[in-house]
XYZ file of C-alpha atoms in Angstrom:
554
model
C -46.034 21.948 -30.197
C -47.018 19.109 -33.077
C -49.688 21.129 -35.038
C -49.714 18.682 -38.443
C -48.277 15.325 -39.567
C -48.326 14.692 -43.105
C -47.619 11.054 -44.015
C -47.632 9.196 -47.263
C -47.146 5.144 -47.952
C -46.147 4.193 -44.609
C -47.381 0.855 -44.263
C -51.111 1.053 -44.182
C -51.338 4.264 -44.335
C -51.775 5.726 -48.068
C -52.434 9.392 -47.449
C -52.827 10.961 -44.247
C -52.391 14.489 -42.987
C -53.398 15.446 -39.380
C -53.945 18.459 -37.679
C -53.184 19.094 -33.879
C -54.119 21.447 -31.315
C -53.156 22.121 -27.496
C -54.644 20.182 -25.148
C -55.333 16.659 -24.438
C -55.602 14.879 -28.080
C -56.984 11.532 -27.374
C -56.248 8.478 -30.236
C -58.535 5.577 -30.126
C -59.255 2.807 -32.285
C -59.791 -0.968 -32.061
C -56.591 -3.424 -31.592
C -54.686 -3.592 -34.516
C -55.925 -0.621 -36.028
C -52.710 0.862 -37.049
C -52.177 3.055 -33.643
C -48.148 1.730 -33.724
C -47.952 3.273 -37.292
C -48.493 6.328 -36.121
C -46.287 5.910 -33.721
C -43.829 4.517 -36.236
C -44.032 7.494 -38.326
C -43.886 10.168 -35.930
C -40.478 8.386 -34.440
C -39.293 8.642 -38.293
C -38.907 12.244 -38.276
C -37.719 12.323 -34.474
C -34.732 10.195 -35.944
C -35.615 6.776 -35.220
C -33.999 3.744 -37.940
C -35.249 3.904 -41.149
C -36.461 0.776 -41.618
C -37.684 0.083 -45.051
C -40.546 -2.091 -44.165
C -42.261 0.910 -43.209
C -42.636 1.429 -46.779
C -46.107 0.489 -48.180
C -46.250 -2.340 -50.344
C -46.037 -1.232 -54.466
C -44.562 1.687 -53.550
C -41.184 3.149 -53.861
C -40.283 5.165 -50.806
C -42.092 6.192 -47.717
C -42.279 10.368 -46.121
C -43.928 11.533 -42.918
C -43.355 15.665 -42.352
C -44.075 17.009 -39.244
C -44.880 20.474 -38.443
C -44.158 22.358 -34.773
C -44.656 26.006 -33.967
C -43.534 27.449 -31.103
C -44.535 30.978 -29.521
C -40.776 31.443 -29.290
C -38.237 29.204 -30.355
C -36.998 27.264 -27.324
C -33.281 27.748 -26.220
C -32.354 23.960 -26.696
C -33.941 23.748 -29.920
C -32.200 26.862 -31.324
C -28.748 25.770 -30.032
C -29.150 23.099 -31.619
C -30.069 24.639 -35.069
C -27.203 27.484 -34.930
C -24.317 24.654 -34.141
C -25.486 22.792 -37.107
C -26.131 26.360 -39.421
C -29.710 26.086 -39.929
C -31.941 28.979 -40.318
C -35.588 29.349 -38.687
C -36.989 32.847 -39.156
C -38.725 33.719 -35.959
C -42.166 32.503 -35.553
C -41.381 30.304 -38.709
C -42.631 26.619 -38.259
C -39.901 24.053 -37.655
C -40.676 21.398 -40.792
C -39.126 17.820 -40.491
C -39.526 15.837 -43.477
C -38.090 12.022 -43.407
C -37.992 10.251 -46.608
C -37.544 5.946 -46.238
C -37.014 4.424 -49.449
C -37.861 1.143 -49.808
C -35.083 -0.420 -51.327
C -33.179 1.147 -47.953
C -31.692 4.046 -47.529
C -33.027 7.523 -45.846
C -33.370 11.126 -46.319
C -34.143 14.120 -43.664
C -34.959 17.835 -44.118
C -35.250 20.630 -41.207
C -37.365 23.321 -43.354
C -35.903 22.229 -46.793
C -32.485 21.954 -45.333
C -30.607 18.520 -45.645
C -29.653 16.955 -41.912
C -28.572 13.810 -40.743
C -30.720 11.511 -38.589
C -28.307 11.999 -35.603
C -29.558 16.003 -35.619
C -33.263 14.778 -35.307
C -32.544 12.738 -32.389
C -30.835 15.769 -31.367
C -34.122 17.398 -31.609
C -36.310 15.091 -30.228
C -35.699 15.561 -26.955
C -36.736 18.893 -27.037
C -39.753 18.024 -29.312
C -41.653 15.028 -27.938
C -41.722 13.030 -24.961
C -42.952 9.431 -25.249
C -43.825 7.467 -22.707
C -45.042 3.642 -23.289
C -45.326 0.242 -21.888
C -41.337 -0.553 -22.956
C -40.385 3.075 -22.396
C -36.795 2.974 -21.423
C -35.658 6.932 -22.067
C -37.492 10.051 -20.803
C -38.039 9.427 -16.695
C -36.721 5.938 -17.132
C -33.161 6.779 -17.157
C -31.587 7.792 -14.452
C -29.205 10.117 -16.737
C -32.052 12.835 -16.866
C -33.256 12.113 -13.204
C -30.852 15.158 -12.057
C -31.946 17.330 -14.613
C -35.454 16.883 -13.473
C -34.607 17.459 -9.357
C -32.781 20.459 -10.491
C -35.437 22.135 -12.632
C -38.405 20.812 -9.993
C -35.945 22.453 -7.270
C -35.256 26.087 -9.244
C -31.645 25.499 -8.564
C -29.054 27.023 -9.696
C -27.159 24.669 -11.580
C -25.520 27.552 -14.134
C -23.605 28.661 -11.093
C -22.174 25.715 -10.429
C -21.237 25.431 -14.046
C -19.409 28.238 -14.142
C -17.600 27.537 -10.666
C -16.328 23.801 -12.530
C -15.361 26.029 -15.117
C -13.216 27.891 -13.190
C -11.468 25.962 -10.975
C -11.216 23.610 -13.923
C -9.351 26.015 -15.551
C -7.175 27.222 -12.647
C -5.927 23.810 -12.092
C -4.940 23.128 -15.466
C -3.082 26.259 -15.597
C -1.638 25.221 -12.187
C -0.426 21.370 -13.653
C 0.254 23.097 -16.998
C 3.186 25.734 -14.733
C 4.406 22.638 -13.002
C 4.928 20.764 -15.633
C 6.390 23.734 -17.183
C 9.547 24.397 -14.478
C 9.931 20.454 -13.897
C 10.583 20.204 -17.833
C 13.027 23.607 -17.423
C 14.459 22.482 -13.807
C 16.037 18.844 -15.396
C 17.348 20.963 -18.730
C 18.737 23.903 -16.332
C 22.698 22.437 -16.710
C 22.203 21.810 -20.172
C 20.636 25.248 -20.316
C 23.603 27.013 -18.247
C 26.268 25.224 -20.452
C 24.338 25.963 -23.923
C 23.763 29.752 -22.673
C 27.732 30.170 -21.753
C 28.858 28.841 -24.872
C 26.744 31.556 -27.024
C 27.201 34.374 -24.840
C 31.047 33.621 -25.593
C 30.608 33.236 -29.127
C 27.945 36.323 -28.959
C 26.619 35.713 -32.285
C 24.581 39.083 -33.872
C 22.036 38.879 -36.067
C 22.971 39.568 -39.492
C 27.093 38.713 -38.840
C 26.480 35.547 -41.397
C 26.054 37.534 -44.368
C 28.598 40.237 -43.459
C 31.164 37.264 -43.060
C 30.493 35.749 -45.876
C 30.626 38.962 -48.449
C 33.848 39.489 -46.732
C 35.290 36.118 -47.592
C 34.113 36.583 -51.363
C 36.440 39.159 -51.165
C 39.570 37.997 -49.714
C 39.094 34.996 -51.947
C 38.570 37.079 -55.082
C 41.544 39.758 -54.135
C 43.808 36.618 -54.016
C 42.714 35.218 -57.229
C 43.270 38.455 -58.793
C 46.309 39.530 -56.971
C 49.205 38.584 -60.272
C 46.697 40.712 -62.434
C 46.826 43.604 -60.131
C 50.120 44.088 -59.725
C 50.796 43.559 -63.310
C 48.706 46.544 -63.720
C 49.948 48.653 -60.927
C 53.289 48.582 -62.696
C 51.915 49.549 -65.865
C 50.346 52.853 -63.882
C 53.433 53.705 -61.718
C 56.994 54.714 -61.980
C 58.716 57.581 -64.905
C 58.622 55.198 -67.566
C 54.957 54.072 -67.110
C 52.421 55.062 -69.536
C 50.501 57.323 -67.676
C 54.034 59.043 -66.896
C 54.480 59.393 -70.740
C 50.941 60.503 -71.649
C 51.700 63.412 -68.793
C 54.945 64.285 -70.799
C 53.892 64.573 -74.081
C 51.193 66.771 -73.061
C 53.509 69.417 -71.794
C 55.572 68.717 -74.665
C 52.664 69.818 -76.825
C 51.119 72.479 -74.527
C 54.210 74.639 -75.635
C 53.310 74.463 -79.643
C 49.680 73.964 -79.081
C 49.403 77.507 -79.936
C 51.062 77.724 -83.346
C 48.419 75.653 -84.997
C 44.764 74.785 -84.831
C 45.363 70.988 -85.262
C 47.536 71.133 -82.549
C 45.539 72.806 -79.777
C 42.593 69.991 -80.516
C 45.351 67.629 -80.122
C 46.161 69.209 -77.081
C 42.374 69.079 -75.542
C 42.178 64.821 -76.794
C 45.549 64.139 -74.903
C 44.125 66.064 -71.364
C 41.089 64.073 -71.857
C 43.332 60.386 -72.327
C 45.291 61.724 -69.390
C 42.013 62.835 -66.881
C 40.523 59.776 -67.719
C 43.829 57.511 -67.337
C 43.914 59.166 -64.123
C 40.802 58.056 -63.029
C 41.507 54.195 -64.216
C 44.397 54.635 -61.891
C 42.350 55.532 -59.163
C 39.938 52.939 -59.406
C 42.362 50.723 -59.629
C 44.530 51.616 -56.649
C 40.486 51.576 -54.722
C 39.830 47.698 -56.527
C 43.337 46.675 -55.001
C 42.670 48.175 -51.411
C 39.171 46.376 -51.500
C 40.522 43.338 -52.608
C 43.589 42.853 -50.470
C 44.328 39.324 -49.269
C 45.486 39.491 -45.864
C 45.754 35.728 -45.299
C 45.429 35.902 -41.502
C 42.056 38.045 -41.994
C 40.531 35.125 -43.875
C 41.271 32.650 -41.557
C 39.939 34.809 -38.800
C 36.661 35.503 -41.002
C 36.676 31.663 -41.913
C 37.125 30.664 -38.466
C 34.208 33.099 -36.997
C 31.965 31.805 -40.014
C 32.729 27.973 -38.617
C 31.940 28.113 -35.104
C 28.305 30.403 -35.840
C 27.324 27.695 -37.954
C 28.621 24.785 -36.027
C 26.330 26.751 -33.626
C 23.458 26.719 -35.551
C 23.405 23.257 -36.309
C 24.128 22.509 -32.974
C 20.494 24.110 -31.604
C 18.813 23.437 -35.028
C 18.516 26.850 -36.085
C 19.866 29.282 -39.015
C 22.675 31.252 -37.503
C 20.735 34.696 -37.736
C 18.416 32.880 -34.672
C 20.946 32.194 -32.418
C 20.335 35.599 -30.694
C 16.875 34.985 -30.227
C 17.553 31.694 -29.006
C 20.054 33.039 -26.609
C 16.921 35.053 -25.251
C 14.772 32.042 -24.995
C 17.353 30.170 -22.612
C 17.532 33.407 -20.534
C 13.377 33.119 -20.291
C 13.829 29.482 -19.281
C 16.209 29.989 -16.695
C 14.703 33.194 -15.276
C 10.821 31.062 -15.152
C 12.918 28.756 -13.493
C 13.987 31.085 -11.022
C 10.584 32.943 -10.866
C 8.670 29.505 -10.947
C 7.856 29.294 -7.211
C 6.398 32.840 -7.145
C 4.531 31.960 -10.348
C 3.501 28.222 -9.357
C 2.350 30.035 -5.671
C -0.223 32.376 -7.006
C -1.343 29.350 -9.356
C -2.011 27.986 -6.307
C -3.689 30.344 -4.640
C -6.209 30.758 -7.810
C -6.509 27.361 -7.851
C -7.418 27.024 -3.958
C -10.362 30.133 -4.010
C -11.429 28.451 -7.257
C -11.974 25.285 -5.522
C -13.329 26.548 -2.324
C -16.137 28.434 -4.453
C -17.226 25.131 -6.395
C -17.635 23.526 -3.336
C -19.273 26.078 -1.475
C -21.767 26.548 -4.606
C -22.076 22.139 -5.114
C -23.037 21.957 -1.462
C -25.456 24.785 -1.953
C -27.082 23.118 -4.725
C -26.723 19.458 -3.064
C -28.635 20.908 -0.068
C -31.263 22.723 -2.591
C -31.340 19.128 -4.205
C -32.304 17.160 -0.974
C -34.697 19.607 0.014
C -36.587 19.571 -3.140
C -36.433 15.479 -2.921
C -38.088 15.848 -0.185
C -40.978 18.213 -1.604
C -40.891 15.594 -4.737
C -41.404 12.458 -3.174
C -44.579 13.917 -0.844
C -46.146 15.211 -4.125
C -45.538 11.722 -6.439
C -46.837 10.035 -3.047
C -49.791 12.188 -3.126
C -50.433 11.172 -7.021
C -50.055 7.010 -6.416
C -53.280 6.094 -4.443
C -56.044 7.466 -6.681
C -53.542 5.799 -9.706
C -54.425 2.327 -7.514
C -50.574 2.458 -6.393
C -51.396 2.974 -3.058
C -48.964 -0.123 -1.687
C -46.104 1.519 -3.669
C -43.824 4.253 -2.217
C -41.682 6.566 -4.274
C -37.976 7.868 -3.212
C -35.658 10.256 -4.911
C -32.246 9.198 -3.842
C -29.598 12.206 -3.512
C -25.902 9.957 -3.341
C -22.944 11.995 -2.609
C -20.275 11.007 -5.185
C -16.554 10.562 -4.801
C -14.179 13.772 -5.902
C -13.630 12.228 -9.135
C -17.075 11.732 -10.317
C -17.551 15.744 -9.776
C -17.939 17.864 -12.209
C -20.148 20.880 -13.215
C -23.392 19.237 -12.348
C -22.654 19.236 -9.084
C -21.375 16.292 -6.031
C -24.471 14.765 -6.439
C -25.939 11.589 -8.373
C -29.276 11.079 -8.499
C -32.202 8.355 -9.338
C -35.300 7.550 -8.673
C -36.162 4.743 -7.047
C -39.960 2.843 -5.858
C -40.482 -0.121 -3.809
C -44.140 -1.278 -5.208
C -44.663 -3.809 -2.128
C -44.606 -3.129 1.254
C -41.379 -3.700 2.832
C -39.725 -4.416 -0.614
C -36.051 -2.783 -1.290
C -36.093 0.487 -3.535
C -35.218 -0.090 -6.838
C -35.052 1.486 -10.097
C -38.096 2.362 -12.175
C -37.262 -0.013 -14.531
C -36.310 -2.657 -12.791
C -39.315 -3.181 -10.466
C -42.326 -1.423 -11.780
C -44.587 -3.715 -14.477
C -45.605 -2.335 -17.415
C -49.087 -0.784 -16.222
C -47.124 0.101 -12.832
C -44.248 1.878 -15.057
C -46.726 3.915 -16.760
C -48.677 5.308 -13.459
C -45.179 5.732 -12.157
C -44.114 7.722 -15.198
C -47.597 9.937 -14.960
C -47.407 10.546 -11.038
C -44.298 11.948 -11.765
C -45.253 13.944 -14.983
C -47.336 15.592 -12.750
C -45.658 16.049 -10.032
C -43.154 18.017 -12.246
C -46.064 19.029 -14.058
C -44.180 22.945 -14.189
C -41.235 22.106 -14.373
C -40.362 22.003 -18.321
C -39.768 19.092 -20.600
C -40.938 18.151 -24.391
C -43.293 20.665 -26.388
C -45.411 17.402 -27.129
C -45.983 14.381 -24.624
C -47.008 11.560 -25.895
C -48.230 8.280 -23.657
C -49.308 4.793 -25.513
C -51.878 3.180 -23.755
C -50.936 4.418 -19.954
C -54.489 2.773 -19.116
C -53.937 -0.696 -20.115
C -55.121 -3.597 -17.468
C -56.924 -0.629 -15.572
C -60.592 0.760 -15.584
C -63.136 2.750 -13.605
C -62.508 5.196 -11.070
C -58.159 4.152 -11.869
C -59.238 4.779 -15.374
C -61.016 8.244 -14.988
C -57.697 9.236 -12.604
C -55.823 8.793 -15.332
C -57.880 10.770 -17.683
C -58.105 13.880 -14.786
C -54.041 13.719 -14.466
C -53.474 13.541 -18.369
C -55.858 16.702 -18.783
C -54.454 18.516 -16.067
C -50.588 18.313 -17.396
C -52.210 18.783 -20.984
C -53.495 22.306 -19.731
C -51.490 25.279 -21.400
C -49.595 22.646 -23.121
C -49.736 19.919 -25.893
C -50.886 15.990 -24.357
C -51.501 13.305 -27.021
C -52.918 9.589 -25.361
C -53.274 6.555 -27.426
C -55.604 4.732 -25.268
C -58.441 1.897 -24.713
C -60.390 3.611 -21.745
C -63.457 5.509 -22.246
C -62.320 7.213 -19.251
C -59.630 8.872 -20.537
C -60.827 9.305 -24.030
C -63.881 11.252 -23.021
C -61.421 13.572 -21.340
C -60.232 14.398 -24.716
C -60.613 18.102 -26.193
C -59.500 16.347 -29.935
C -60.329 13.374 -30.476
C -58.885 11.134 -33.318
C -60.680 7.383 -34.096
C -58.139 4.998 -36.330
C -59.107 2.562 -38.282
C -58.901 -0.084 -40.561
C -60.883 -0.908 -44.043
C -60.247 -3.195 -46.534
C -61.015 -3.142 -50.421
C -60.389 -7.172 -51.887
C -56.294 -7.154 -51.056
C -56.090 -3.427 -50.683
C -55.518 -2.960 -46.438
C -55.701 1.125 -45.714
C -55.509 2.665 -41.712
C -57.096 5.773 -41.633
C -57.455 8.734 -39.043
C -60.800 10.894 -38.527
C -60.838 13.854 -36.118
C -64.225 13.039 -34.385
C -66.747 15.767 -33.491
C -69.224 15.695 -31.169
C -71.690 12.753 -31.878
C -68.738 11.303 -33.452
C -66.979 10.800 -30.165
C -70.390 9.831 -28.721
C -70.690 7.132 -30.855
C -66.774 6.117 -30.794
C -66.925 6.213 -26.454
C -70.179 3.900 -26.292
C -68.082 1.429 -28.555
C -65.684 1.187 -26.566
C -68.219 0.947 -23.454
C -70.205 -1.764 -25.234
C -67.523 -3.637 -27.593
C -69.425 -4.743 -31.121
C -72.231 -3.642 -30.767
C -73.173 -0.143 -29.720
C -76.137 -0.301 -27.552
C -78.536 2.552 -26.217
C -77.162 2.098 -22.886
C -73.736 2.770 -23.864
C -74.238 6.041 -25.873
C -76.045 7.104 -22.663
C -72.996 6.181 -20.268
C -70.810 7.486 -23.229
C -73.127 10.850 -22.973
C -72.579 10.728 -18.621
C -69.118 10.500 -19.278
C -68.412 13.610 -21.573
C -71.150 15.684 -19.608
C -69.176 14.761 -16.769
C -65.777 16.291 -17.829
């Protein structure tokens, strides 16, 4: 609930901080007072415009803070603050500071932490509820009328959720299958032809590269072929020199012995010949490696052609053709398999269905019932309101297939005729101001339990009404303010004595100077403040005594 409002420099107000309790607050005043500002700046930090005449003449910007505490914080509220990656410590108060500058411009905190003004709206729902003589949210619109029956009528709407979910799911799957094989189906020749022509070529992964160092070869080996013979002749035959080397070593094995000299000769010339022999050997290795068999290049050249034709034929390096021989093969075999596949789909999609609906009628027979129980209890509320030639009706409309969804089969409004024998029509649309108001609080009360803001707020519900209507008014706000947080800017004495805070604005001025000001009232405070507004000017001894009936009498 609201528990303080700080505000500085909004309009007339200079410096004002406010502190709130549960219960029925009660805000009185004389007309033009400065009860809208108050208004005005709570609705800044609940994310209404910034509008920099709100800003106090002289000065440069405007700030109203507001503080709520809860007991725990409420799911909506904290779903809100983790999808926008705020922290509130539990049992910390939630702080929203707006800051209007006057040359335009605005600035909002939630506990120190920058936001935008589309978070507090966010927020606000879940905060305060305000209800006024132009009030065109809250019970107004139809697009939380639903909410309202469903919460009033403990359904289970979560169920239902999860049902949409489901069979939402299970038909996309289904359309996303079918879509799937009717894509596949009018490629299958294309497929067929593509998949024949690489199973012939049956490319393997790494051939490319083999190929290719293969074809270096070749190429080199014939480049080098002149040179390689050349030295092949050098190596072979009696008169080559490796032929020689081998004769003058025996020649000199058979004298090695008759001098030192000789035998080291001896050892030099096996060395030249071992290692001559070994350059032969490589060489006769080099030659076989580098052969140049023409018709084995053309073959290699030929393979290397048609893989890469291949390959830019399906848009691919030639290393992926295997793998996109495997894809074709899934794409024809999902083809094949599709009607098994797309059957089962089916069969989800069908028990997915049949449990939404069963669940949706559940809930829209839940939902008519508990109109039912709704209507009899705002119809019980409209007499002592002086309403008693109205008549309430919450209409339950079955809606077309395509307007389901995981709310249910079900629109719904609520609707009064205010005449007898008048159409039903929305709230809105019918009701007058005063009439819209009583509306709004029959119905507050009627869904008295039933959740809503942490703080309800309603502007001068009472207007145009007085006496026993009056002190109706004042029983029903105290009643839904019980256990809970009720704040009424009002003109009756009725209601205000009903009050268990009571808060008297006003207006002073000093030469130019114009200042509002709040005062939490205390006991012969609020004496005082109800005979005024008994009396008018002036305060006479009969009105402090009916002012002193009235709060004895609540």
């Amino acid at each position: 609930m609201l528990t303080r409002l700080s505000i500085r420099n909004v309009v007339l107000i200079e410096a004002l901080d406010l502190d709130f309790a549960g219960g029925l607050g009660v805000l009185t005043g004389e007309t033009g007072a400065g009860k809208s500002i108050l208004l005005d700046a709570l609705g800044l930090v609940l994310g209404a415009r910034a509008d920099s005449g709100l800003v106090r003449a002289g000065e440069d910007q405007a700030s109203v803070t507001a503080s709520f505490e809860f007991g725990a914080l409420p799911h909506g509220i904290a779903t809100i603050l983790g999808e926008a990656e705020l922290d509130v410590e539990p049992g910390e108060p939630l702080l929203i500071k707006r800051r209007v500058k006057a040359d335009g411009g605005s600035k909002a905190f939630v506990n120190d932490q920058p936001v935008s003004a589309a978070l507090l709206r966010e927020l606000a729902g879940h905060l305060v509820e305000l209800h006024g003589q132009h009030d065109d949210r809250g019970l107004v619109n139809p697009r939380g009328h639903r909410a309202l029956l469903d919460r009033f009528a403990r359904a289970d709407v979560a169920g239902v959720e999860a049902a949409w979910d489901k069979w939402r799911t299970a038909r996309e799957a289904l359309d996303g299958a079918r879509a799937a094989i009717a894509r596949a189906a009018e490629d299958r020749d294309l497929l067929l032809a593509h998949l024949a022509e690489l199973t012939a070529l049956e490319p393997q992964e790494g051939e490319e590269e083999q190929l290719a160092e293969a074809r270096a070869a070749m190429q080199k080996g014939e480049k080098l072929t002149d040179d390689l013979e050349a030295l092949r002749a050098l190596w072979a035959g009696s008169d080559s020199a490796l032929a020689n080397l081998r004769g003058a070593a025996r020649r000199l094995d058979r004298i090695a012995g008759e001098h030192p000299m000789l035998g080291e000769a001896l050892a030099a010339l096996d060395r030249a010949v071992i290692e001559a022999s070994e350059a032969e050997e490589k060489l006769e290795r080099a030659a076989e490696a580098l052969a140049h068999d023409p018709a084995a290049l053309d073959r290699i050249e030929t393979r290397l052609f048609d893989l890469r034709a291949a390959a830019r034929k399906h848009q691919c390096q030639v290393d992926d053709l295997p793998a996109k021989m495997r894809d074709m093969r899934t794409a024809l075999d999902a083809i094949e398999g599709g009607e098994a596949e797309i059957s089962a789909l089916e069969q989800a999609a069908a028990a997915a269905e049949a449990e939404y609906r069963a669940r949706a009628e559940a809930l829209s027979a839940q939902r008519s019932e508990a109109a039912g129980r709704l209507d009899a209890a705002v119809a019980g509320e409209l007499a002592p309101l002086k309403l008693d030639a109205a008549r309430f009706r919450t209409a339950v409309t079955p809606q077309p297939e395509e307007r389901w969804g995981p709310s249910g089969m079900d629109a719904v409004e609520f609707l009064i005729s205010t005449n007898p024998g008048a159409d039903f029509a929305p709230l809105a649309k019918i009701a007058s101001g005063g009439e819209l108001s009583r509306f709004i609080l029959a119905l507050k009360v009627a869904l008295a339990e039933e959740g809503g803001a942490a703080t309800v707020i309603f502007d001068e519900i009472d207007r145009g009404v007085g006496g026993a209507v009056a002190s109706a008014i004042g029983e029903r706000l105290a009643r839904l303010a019980d256990g809970g947080q009720l704040l009424a800017v009002t003109h009756s004495p009725q209601v205000a004595a009903r009050g268990s805070q009571h808060y008297m604005i006003a207006k002073s001025s000093e030469g130019t100077v114009t200042r509002t000001s709040v005062q939490l009232l205390d006991v012969s405070g609020r004496q005082e403040e109800i005979a005024r507004m008994l009396s008018g000017a002036e305060v006479t001894p009969e009105a402090r005594a009916q002012a002193d009936r009235l709060l004895e009498g609540v």
